[in-house]
Amino acid sequence: MTIIMSKKFYITTPIYYPSGNPHIGHCYTTVACDSIARYKRMQGYDVMFLTGTDEHGQKIENKAKEQGVTPKQYVDPIVDNFKRLWATMNISYDRYIRTTDPYHIETVQKIFKALYDKGYIYKGKYTGKYCTPCESFWTESQLVDGKCPDCGREVIEADEEAYFLRLSDFADKIEKFLTETDYLQPKSRVNEMVNNFIKPGLEDLCVSRTSFTWGVPVDFDKGHVVYVWVDALSNYISALGYENSEYNDYDKYWPADMHMTAKEIVRFHSIVWPAILMMLDLPLPKRLYGHGWINFNGQKMSKSIGNVIDPFVLAERYGVDSVRYQILRDMPYGSDCNFSNEIMIGRINTDLANALGNLVSRTVAMVVKYFDGTLGGEKQEGPEDSALIESAKALRSKVDETVENAQLSNALDEIFKVISSANKYIDETAPWVLAKEESSKPRLRAVLYNLLETIRITTTLLSAFMPTDMPKVWEQIDAAAEHVTYEKAAEFGVLPADVTVKKGDVIFPRIDVEKEIEALNALLAADAPADDADKANLVPISETIGIDDFCKVDMRVAEIKECEKIPKAKKLLKLQLDDGFGTRQVVSGIAKWYEPADLIGKKVIVVANLSPAKLCGVESNGMIVAASVGEDAKVLFVDKDIPNGSKLS
């Protein structure tokens, strides 16, 4: 099969807000897009991979004033740090856009004027609530406890002249687009957008500000700057040269094949962005994937667990590919994941050191020991071969499907299933036993060759996810560039029959967990302000009670069977629990931190003898036990082996 560079693939990260330095959460989105881009290039696609920074807005202006510099002077070193991180993480982006780039500003001004001329933008007055950190406008009814429903921070009163985008005119078209196409993935996000934002009545969007100046000027009305989301979303086409002369790739690459973003800004990408494109009569992007969040082990960085989340430190200590692998492997499709150094070390030891690293080192060592490094001579097939060979040959098509659907954790899972099979194959064939008899040497050669071929196929596919370390493996197994192509990844028997291996360094050394946590604690030992911040978030202990009072509280283990959001109640989830005695309905204010689908099957602690109450008109019979962690809430989950209905005492 000959791959012809005729197909294009355009993939984008969101452009990141440089109000502070990048962290491991930024890394997930960028590494995920990079892995997909690399895989598509391997398949022969002409890829455009875009990332960048969203540098305007009131928050940036305020931070710059605090430091006594201009907004551009404030963001420049942070942008440099983003670029330095992407170089460290081996990110292969094709283009980096800054919303302060002159060509982008030109495009935004032309888009804004075109929408105004078409009648989709009109002048009015905005009076309501505004969240500066989120750059989001909210109505009183959308607030949760008087605060921003997205970040939980305080909002401010906004009362100013503004331009508005006629989003309400496009409610039906947007709903149809979301419900009748595969644009928004995973599908659970579609119901969330439709039920929370479209069904209650899609409101026109404020798209200009006059209370600050750091933004793209509205060139036909002095004093107005373009609202940050119209500015930011336009980057996906300005970076291709739409309405500017900097680039000329728009006709080639648009529409985008995949936008990827975290779930908190899915609303803008699934509602506002398609509406703007419809207004401009431009093609709509093909896919939007809204991934979950990385939770830092359910708590803030803490010395007690050595939880270092600086990606530069992680890459230096564990290696770039180890960091890339862990964050991709442990982020389930569409769901949140937990991060801690212990989780990362465990994944490195289990998958990379014990499974892949051990497979490579054992195989190469045996070829060197039994054949002086060269597998020349007769090879004899055996009954154990077919299962391994067929699984290796079938692997590429499985990875193709998962990558196409952005299910990168599943892609890595499929690859490591084959790696696991190869390690099992070593135990089944026992090469050390075969080596004892000269008559068994042909069989031994076949076994070792099959292992080398399996390593070649799996690492070829892994190279899209782990591009730094896989060439080190290829050097050891004598795989040349023509052996590790996408085409050859579906073939078995590609390495020369007389392949010569070369023993090298251990690629993924095993990490001593206890020593590593001690070392990480030492790195954090001087970070006293972080401790003080943690303590500041703690709620003071209540006045003491007697044992009789405590015994009145009946807490039980219950399993979540069903869970759904309550319409128009952004904070509340309605849960159906099995408490060991039957079904119990509980309403809990945890919707900000948990997706309903992620809670099904989890076991929790419920205060079972709390008097029934109605929340937003929905009856609640009990209360889920959770811990307050700063501005977050973390549900206390229980081991699945504890029976439903068990009483805490």
XYZ file of C-alpha atoms in Angstrom:
649
model
C 0.000 0.000 0.000
C 1.382 3.413 -0.975
C 0.368 6.383 1.139
C -0.339 9.518 -0.881
C -0.313 12.917 0.821
C -3.749 13.867 -0.477
C -5.822 14.031 2.699
C -5.596 16.984 5.061
C -6.167 17.014 8.808
C -6.558 20.189 10.857
C -6.467 19.869 14.649
C -6.455 22.602 17.298
C -5.959 23.006 21.000
C -7.771 25.867 22.704
C -5.553 28.914 22.916
C -4.409 29.129 26.514
C -4.927 32.129 28.773
C -1.494 33.376 29.956
C -2.531 34.803 33.300
C -0.048 32.419 34.939
C 2.502 29.792 34.024
C 1.432 26.533 32.330
C 0.670 23.452 34.417
C 0.030 19.749 33.918
C -3.609 20.438 32.986
C -2.479 22.397 29.924
C -0.212 19.482 29.042
C -3.043 16.963 28.651
C -4.856 18.828 25.876
C -1.668 19.664 24.016
C -0.108 16.209 24.335
C -3.389 14.615 23.239
C -3.591 16.819 20.134
C 0.092 16.249 19.430
C -0.370 12.468 19.602
C -3.315 12.584 17.197
C -1.398 14.914 14.861
C 1.639 12.594 14.879
C -0.528 9.549 14.239
C -2.274 11.268 11.332
C 1.071 12.275 9.840
C 2.179 8.662 10.185
C -0.949 7.658 8.245
C 0.067 10.013 5.454
C -2.155 12.993 6.179
C -1.095 16.561 5.478
C -1.533 17.862 9.031
C -1.971 21.377 10.381
C -1.661 21.411 14.183
C -2.460 24.767 15.803
C -1.963 25.986 19.349
C -1.397 29.389 20.913
C -2.329 31.907 23.578
C -5.413 34.050 24.243
C -3.847 37.260 25.546
C -6.582 39.881 25.871
C -9.118 40.632 28.598
C -9.725 42.485 31.824
C -7.944 39.907 33.960
C -4.673 40.389 32.055
C -5.064 44.170 32.168
C -5.564 44.085 35.957
C -2.569 41.810 36.565
C -0.356 44.010 34.401
C -1.411 47.105 36.377
C -0.580 45.339 39.634
C 2.958 44.709 38.373
C 3.398 48.150 36.844
C 3.893 46.901 33.279
C 1.903 46.947 30.052
C -0.351 43.959 29.321
C 1.964 42.909 26.477
C 4.989 43.096 28.765
C 3.104 40.982 31.285
C 2.138 38.195 28.867
C 5.378 37.978 26.833
C 7.448 35.983 29.387
C 4.477 33.717 30.144
C 4.013 32.995 26.444
C 7.738 32.215 26.231
C 7.247 29.754 29.090
C 4.392 28.038 27.244
C 6.602 27.662 24.186
C 9.456 26.365 26.335
C 7.143 23.762 27.868
C 5.902 22.598 24.472
C 9.526 22.215 23.349
C 10.250 20.223 26.515
C 7.197 17.996 25.951
C 8.220 17.404 22.306
C 5.064 19.016 20.915
C 5.070 19.101 17.106
C 2.721 22.034 16.496
C 2.803 23.545 13.019
C 1.656 27.026 13.956
C 1.509 29.086 17.148
C -0.930 31.984 17.260
C -1.069 34.874 19.695
C -4.193 37.016 19.792
C -1.864 40.015 19.975
C -0.495 39.145 16.517
C -1.376 41.975 14.095
C -2.816 39.630 11.462
C -5.189 38.098 14.023
C -6.354 41.543 15.136
C -7.043 42.401 11.486
C -9.184 39.274 11.065
C -11.164 39.877 14.276
C -11.976 43.448 13.298
C -13.183 42.349 9.849
C -15.305 39.535 11.341
C -16.875 41.906 13.876
C -17.662 44.471 11.158
C -19.082 41.799 8.832
C -21.419 40.541 11.578
C -22.472 44.116 12.310
C -23.138 44.856 8.640
C -25.228 41.676 8.359
C -27.358 42.774 11.320
C -26.157 40.003 13.642
C -24.465 42.479 15.982
C -26.423 45.385 17.472
C -25.701 48.088 20.028
C -27.302 48.070 23.459
C -26.529 48.239 27.147
C -25.349 45.430 29.403
C -26.517 45.326 33.000
C -25.798 42.195 34.976
C -23.113 40.039 36.533
C -19.602 39.488 35.189
C -16.924 36.994 36.259
C -13.515 38.506 35.525
C -11.457 35.261 35.860
C -13.770 33.398 33.458
C -14.434 36.433 31.237
C -18.115 35.386 31.382
C -21.402 37.247 31.696
C -24.186 35.744 33.839
C -27.761 36.546 34.726
C -28.849 36.591 38.365
C -30.685 33.274 37.928
C -27.576 31.571 36.541
C -25.455 32.334 39.606
C -24.921 29.677 42.250
C -25.060 31.097 45.760
C -24.487 34.482 44.187
C -21.215 33.376 42.593
C -19.997 32.339 39.143
C -21.440 28.892 38.317
C -18.242 27.895 36.473
C -15.473 28.807 38.915
C -17.344 29.634 42.139
C -15.668 33.042 42.479
C -17.271 36.387 43.247
C -18.862 38.266 40.340
C -19.004 41.995 39.808
C -21.778 44.308 38.651
C -21.438 45.284 34.994
C -23.321 48.275 33.630
C -21.979 49.585 30.352
C -22.740 50.276 26.704
C -22.068 47.172 24.634
C -22.637 45.380 21.365
C -24.618 42.119 21.374
C -24.552 39.048 19.109
C -27.987 37.714 18.066
C -27.416 34.192 19.398
C -31.108 33.799 20.164
C -31.905 33.827 16.433
C -29.786 30.701 15.992
C -31.051 28.585 18.898
C -32.939 26.114 16.681
C -30.084 25.788 14.196
C -27.519 25.211 16.947
C -29.721 22.635 18.678
C -30.191 20.781 15.395
C -26.466 20.941 14.692
C -25.625 19.481 18.097
C -28.307 16.785 18.159
C -28.210 15.645 14.538
C -24.451 15.529 13.933
C -21.436 13.979 15.649
C -19.811 17.382 16.144
C -19.775 17.429 19.945
C -18.107 14.473 21.648
C -18.629 12.709 23.952
C -22.393 12.685 23.375
C -23.123 13.313 27.062
C -21.968 16.903 26.523
C -24.739 17.442 23.932
C -27.559 17.000 26.452
C -25.750 19.285 28.858
C -25.502 22.095 26.287
C -29.056 21.702 25.008
C -30.733 21.358 28.409
C -28.684 23.973 30.254
C -28.289 26.693 27.639
C -30.615 26.245 24.644
C -33.874 24.857 26.043
C -34.162 27.490 28.821
C -33.848 30.173 26.113
C -30.592 31.048 24.376
C -29.788 34.662 25.164
C -27.979 37.166 22.969
C -24.303 37.439 23.874
C -22.505 40.607 24.938
C -19.574 40.899 22.504
C -17.892 44.192 23.387
C -16.670 45.986 26.508
C -15.995 49.621 27.353
C -14.833 49.268 30.978
C -11.286 48.251 29.985
C -9.024 48.742 26.965
C -6.884 45.589 26.629
C -8.515 43.926 23.651
C -9.055 44.171 19.910
C -10.517 47.650 19.255
C -13.869 47.860 17.497
C -12.521 49.960 14.639
C -15.811 51.675 13.834
C -16.744 52.665 17.415
C -13.980 54.123 19.550
C -13.937 52.969 23.175
C -15.276 49.473 22.516
C -13.043 46.392 22.519
C -14.153 43.023 21.164
C -15.303 40.623 23.876
C -12.621 38.026 24.489
C -14.576 34.988 23.277
C -15.265 36.377 19.812
C -11.614 37.387 19.718
C -10.341 33.994 20.892
C -12.598 31.734 18.833
C -11.677 33.531 15.618
C -8.099 32.287 15.966
C -9.010 28.972 14.357
C -9.488 30.687 11.006
C -7.266 33.763 11.379
C -4.316 31.380 11.832
C -5.068 30.023 8.354
C -5.167 33.453 6.737
C -8.902 34.147 6.767
C -9.362 37.879 6.097
C -5.626 38.568 6.427
C -2.547 38.293 4.219
C -0.243 36.563 6.724
C -1.159 33.020 5.627
C -3.038 31.444 2.727
C -4.060 28.056 4.159
C -7.750 28.685 4.799
C -9.092 26.998 1.649
C -6.726 24.080 2.171
C -7.406 23.230 5.817
C -10.791 24.649 6.812
C -13.103 23.256 8.153
C -11.201 21.922 11.166
C -11.286 18.164 11.576
C -11.018 18.375 15.363
C -11.174 21.088 17.985
C -10.105 19.804 21.394
C -10.784 21.628 24.637
C -11.529 21.059 28.307
C -15.174 20.731 29.246
C -15.484 24.121 31.002
C -15.272 25.992 27.680
C -17.291 23.524 25.602
C -20.235 25.968 25.777
C -18.389 28.617 23.764
C -17.074 26.119 21.223
C -20.352 24.255 20.756
C -22.789 27.194 20.746
C -21.067 30.531 20.125
C -18.458 29.388 17.585
C -20.861 27.473 15.286
C -23.293 30.400 15.455
C -20.628 32.875 14.345
C -19.659 30.596 11.460
C -23.307 30.223 10.431
C -23.692 34.003 10.466
C -20.622 34.319 8.241
C -21.833 31.522 5.910
C -18.635 29.564 6.573
C -18.301 25.752 6.807
C -18.697 24.289 10.299
C -15.909 22.296 11.980
C -16.312 18.525 11.910
C -15.649 17.535 15.514
C -15.335 19.059 18.961
C -14.010 16.903 21.765
C -14.537 18.208 25.303
C -12.321 16.250 27.672
C -12.493 16.085 31.453
C -10.339 17.662 34.117
C -7.209 16.483 35.888
C -7.855 16.467 39.622
C -4.719 16.638 41.714
C -5.410 13.588 43.877
C -8.533 15.246 45.243
C -6.533 17.907 47.014
C -4.026 20.680 46.634
C -0.306 20.034 46.365
C 0.830 18.723 49.718
C 4.219 17.880 51.203
C 2.825 14.827 52.944
C 2.381 13.021 49.622
C 5.138 14.729 47.669
C 2.683 15.982 45.064
C 4.741 17.978 42.552
C 2.704 19.086 39.542
C 5.175 21.384 37.774
C 5.472 19.779 34.307
C 9.094 20.910 33.937
C 10.017 19.094 37.158
C 8.027 15.999 36.157
C 9.675 15.830 32.728
C 13.130 16.220 34.231
C 12.615 13.535 36.888
C 10.663 10.924 34.949
C 11.347 11.681 31.305
C 9.117 13.442 28.809
C 7.563 10.278 27.389
C 6.729 8.901 30.820
C 4.785 12.074 31.619
C 3.066 12.006 28.223
C 2.137 8.354 28.657
C 0.708 8.686 32.157
C -1.546 11.672 31.510
C -2.889 10.084 28.313
C -3.260 6.593 29.784
C -5.085 7.694 32.921
C -7.547 10.141 31.334
C -10.633 8.036 30.459
C -12.667 9.150 27.458
C -14.784 12.149 28.444
C -14.208 11.734 32.190
C -12.056 13.383 34.825
C -8.929 11.719 36.167
C -6.873 11.995 39.320
C -3.211 12.952 39.328
C -0.570 12.432 41.960
C 3.086 11.562 41.826
C 2.251 8.160 43.293
C -0.183 7.492 40.426
C 2.449 8.547 37.894
C 5.186 6.449 39.488
C 2.859 3.451 39.673
C 2.020 3.757 35.980
C 5.707 4.118 35.046
C 6.677 1.069 37.083
C 3.786 -1.146 35.988
C 3.500 -0.348 32.282
C 6.745 1.225 31.181
C 9.340 -0.480 33.379
C 7.773 -3.889 34.089
C 5.889 -4.442 30.820
C 7.519 -2.587 27.909
C 10.992 -1.952 29.311
C 11.301 -5.486 30.628
C 10.126 -6.956 27.315
C 12.753 -5.029 25.360
C 15.637 -5.683 27.754
C 14.842 -9.406 28.179
C 14.456 -10.007 24.461
C 17.617 -8.164 23.447
C 19.590 -9.766 26.273
C 18.520 -13.263 25.181
C 19.476 -12.640 21.539
C 22.880 -11.431 22.710
C 23.333 -14.308 25.163
C 22.184 -17.182 22.964
C 23.200 -15.969 19.469
C 25.855 -13.277 20.034
C 23.297 -10.676 18.975
C 22.478 -11.987 15.479
C 19.468 -14.191 14.687
C 20.767 -15.841 11.514
C 19.815 -19.402 10.653
C 16.806 -21.680 10.525
C 13.635 -20.806 12.422
C 10.963 -23.256 13.521
C 7.327 -22.336 14.128
C 5.474 -23.463 17.237
C 1.890 -23.707 18.524
C 2.280 -20.608 20.715
C 3.140 -18.313 17.793
C -0.158 -17.742 16.013
C -1.983 -15.965 18.852
C 0.835 -13.450 19.364
C 1.379 -12.867 15.651
C -2.319 -12.335 14.901
C -2.779 -9.943 17.830
C 0.224 -7.918 16.675
C -1.011 -7.771 13.076
C -4.527 -6.733 14.189
C -3.284 -4.017 16.522
C -2.993 -1.183 14.009
C -6.669 -1.253 13.008
C -7.709 -1.133 16.682
C -5.471 1.847 17.352
C -6.756 3.543 14.180
C -10.313 3.433 15.499
C -9.510 4.705 18.964
C -7.349 7.577 17.716
C -10.043 8.580 15.221
C -12.451 8.982 18.161
C -9.905 10.669 20.475
C -10.029 7.652 22.804
C -6.313 7.810 23.493
C -6.421 5.925 26.779
C -8.081 3.040 24.920
C -5.455 3.213 22.176
C -2.675 2.796 24.731
C -4.623 0.038 26.442
C -4.819 -1.912 23.161
C -1.079 -1.524 22.586
C -0.202 -2.695 26.073
C -2.477 -5.709 25.766
C -0.189 -6.926 22.996
C 2.911 -6.057 25.054
C 1.431 -8.088 27.906
C 0.798 -10.974 25.509
C 4.431 -10.846 24.437
C 5.618 -11.105 28.039
C 3.244 -14.021 28.560
C 4.609 -15.610 25.364
C 8.097 -15.582 26.903
C 6.808 -17.546 29.880
C 4.940 -19.989 27.616
C 7.877 -20.704 25.304
C 10.595 -20.591 28.001
C 13.572 -19.550 25.806
C 16.020 -20.384 28.602
C 14.892 -24.009 28.365
C 15.114 -24.059 24.566
C 18.669 -22.693 24.787
C 19.867 -25.825 26.607
C 19.519 -28.082 23.545
C 21.211 -27.410 20.221
C 18.305 -29.109 18.462
C 15.949 -26.487 19.898
C 17.921 -23.519 18.511
C 15.681 -23.118 15.399
C 12.675 -22.884 17.683
C 14.508 -20.436 19.942
C 15.385 -18.240 16.952
C 11.713 -18.122 15.924
C 10.585 -17.221 19.447
C 13.083 -14.369 19.757
C 12.342 -13.100 16.238
C 8.603 -13.055 17.028
C 9.315 -11.020 20.143
C 11.456 -8.532 18.199
C 8.705 -8.134 15.604
C 6.081 -7.582 18.292
C 8.285 -4.933 19.874
C 8.727 -3.289 16.456
C 4.973 -3.127 15.784
C 3.941 -1.928 19.238
C 6.647 0.736 19.465
C 5.891 1.968 15.938
C 2.326 2.702 17.034
C 3.499 4.018 20.418
C 5.807 6.507 18.716
C 2.893 8.879 18.085
C 2.295 9.046 21.848
C 5.906 8.643 23.028
C 8.090 10.120 20.283
C 11.267 10.622 22.321
C 11.981 7.130 23.660
C 10.738 4.816 20.908
C 13.733 5.521 18.623
C 15.930 4.268 21.488
C 14.060 0.957 21.337
C 14.441 0.779 17.546
C 18.185 1.253 17.890
C 18.400 -1.747 20.212
C 16.322 -4.047 17.976
C 18.025 -2.824 14.766
C 14.818 -1.417 13.263
C 15.620 1.038 10.480
C 13.350 3.906 9.427
C 11.735 1.798 6.703
C 10.810 -0.854 9.294
C 8.813 1.464 11.585
C 6.306 3.041 9.197
C 2.527 3.007 9.445
C 2.351 0.634 6.485
C 4.721 -1.851 8.105
C 2.871 -1.742 11.439
C 0.227 -4.113 10.037
C 2.778 -6.598 8.706
C 4.658 -9.326 10.554
C 8.085 -10.458 9.396
C 9.528 -7.083 8.434
C 12.828 -7.181 10.324
C 15.618 -8.997 8.421
C 15.870 -12.709 9.173
C 19.434 -12.131 10.354
C 18.584 -9.087 12.480
C 21.388 -7.971 14.789
C 20.412 -6.412 18.114
C 22.404 -3.985 20.199
C 22.141 -4.010 23.963
C 21.616 -0.518 25.369
C 20.661 1.347 28.514
C 17.455 0.493 30.355
C 14.899 2.778 28.748
C 12.411 2.958 31.620
C 14.204 2.337 34.939
C 12.029 1.197 37.811
C 11.438 3.885 40.443
C 11.681 3.249 44.181
C 8.394 4.761 45.357
C 9.376 5.521 48.941
C 12.692 7.116 48.001
C 11.067 9.138 45.239
C 8.353 10.514 47.521
C 11.053 11.473 50.023
C 12.952 13.281 47.268
C 9.798 15.081 46.161
C 9.054 16.078 49.737
C 12.532 17.584 49.904
C 11.739 19.670 46.826
C 8.632 20.986 48.563
C 10.150 21.445 52.014
C 10.838 25.149 51.488
C 7.322 25.792 50.196
C 5.856 27.035 53.475
C 3.442 29.505 51.817
C 1.691 26.577 50.138
C 1.132 25.033 53.571
C -0.197 28.312 54.905
C -2.580 28.519 51.954
C -3.821 25.002 52.654
C -4.468 25.860 56.288
C -6.273 29.036 55.320
C -8.771 26.957 53.383
C -9.645 24.759 56.350
C -12.998 25.317 58.053
C -12.572 25.798 61.840
C -13.570 22.812 63.981
C -17.062 23.180 65.428
C -17.849 23.237 69.136
C -17.653 19.855 70.850
C -20.665 17.536 71.153
C -21.384 14.557 73.368
C -21.373 10.929 72.273
C -25.162 10.854 72.535
C -25.444 13.624 69.951
C -23.018 11.851 67.639
C -24.917 8.570 67.920
C -28.057 10.265 66.625
C -26.419 10.590 63.180
C -26.986 7.407 61.152
C -24.453 7.191 58.307
C -24.714 4.336 55.815
C -22.836 3.050 52.784
C -24.928 3.401 49.627
C -24.315 2.700 45.932
C -25.200 5.257 43.246
C -27.500 3.560 40.734
C -28.744 6.590 38.782
C -27.642 10.208 38.587
C -28.834 13.221 36.606
C -28.639 16.988 36.633
C -31.616 19.020 37.801
C -32.727 21.489 35.100
C -32.034 25.143 35.949
C -30.097 24.089 39.059
C -26.479 24.226 38.004
C -25.236 23.124 41.411
C -27.515 20.138 42.045
C -27.506 16.472 41.066
C -30.385 14.058 41.720
C -29.117 10.621 42.763
C -30.899 7.301 43.209
C -29.071 5.254 45.845
C -29.221 1.623 46.948
C -28.802 1.949 50.730
C -29.194 -1.773 51.412
C -32.851 -1.406 52.339
C -34.228 -0.102 49.055
C -33.932 2.918 46.778
C -33.306 6.347 48.280
C -33.405 9.674 46.398
C -30.850 12.284 47.460
C -30.157 15.744 46.026
C -26.560 16.909 46.352
C -24.837 20.186 45.440
C -21.880 18.557 43.694
C -22.759 19.149 40.024
C -19.887 21.592 39.589
C -17.298 18.915 40.355
C -18.807 15.673 39.045
C -20.400 14.479 35.814
C -23.433 12.219 36.430
C -22.016 9.381 34.303
C -18.796 9.351 36.368
C -20.698 8.632 39.598
C -22.722 5.589 38.518
C -21.602 2.517 40.448
C -19.602 4.479 43.042
C -20.248 3.845 46.745
C -20.680 6.818 49.038
C -21.569 7.661 52.618
C -25.074 9.018 53.132
C -26.578 10.585 56.247
C -29.614 8.308 56.255
C -31.759 9.735 59.054
C -31.776 13.349 57.945
C -35.275 14.810 57.702
C -36.570 14.991 54.101
C -36.198 18.374 52.413
C -37.013 19.873 49.024
C -34.257 21.488 46.961
C -35.438 23.298 43.812
C -38.693 21.397 44.176
C -37.020 17.966 44.268
C -37.286 15.867 47.425
C -34.049 14.791 49.099
C -33.908 11.991 51.656
C -30.468 12.305 53.150
C -27.146 13.928 52.418
C -23.980 12.739 50.649
C -20.853 13.137 52.778
C -18.165 15.285 51.104
C -15.103 17.255 52.164
C -14.544 20.948 51.502
C -11.166 21.508 49.836
C -10.769 25.240 49.411
C -13.472 26.223 46.927
C -13.968 22.599 45.841
C -16.008 19.733 47.257
C -14.765 16.147 47.134
C -17.141 13.260 47.729
C -15.821 10.568 50.074
C -16.032 7.336 48.103
C -16.112 3.934 49.812
C -14.442 0.651 48.863
C -16.712 -1.404 46.585
C -16.325 -4.466 48.814
C -18.247 -2.843 51.683
C -21.912 -3.989 51.490
C -24.660 -1.459 50.832
C -26.379 -0.452 54.049
C -23.306 -0.902 56.256
C -23.424 1.510 59.173
C -20.496 3.754 60.053
C -19.616 3.636 63.703
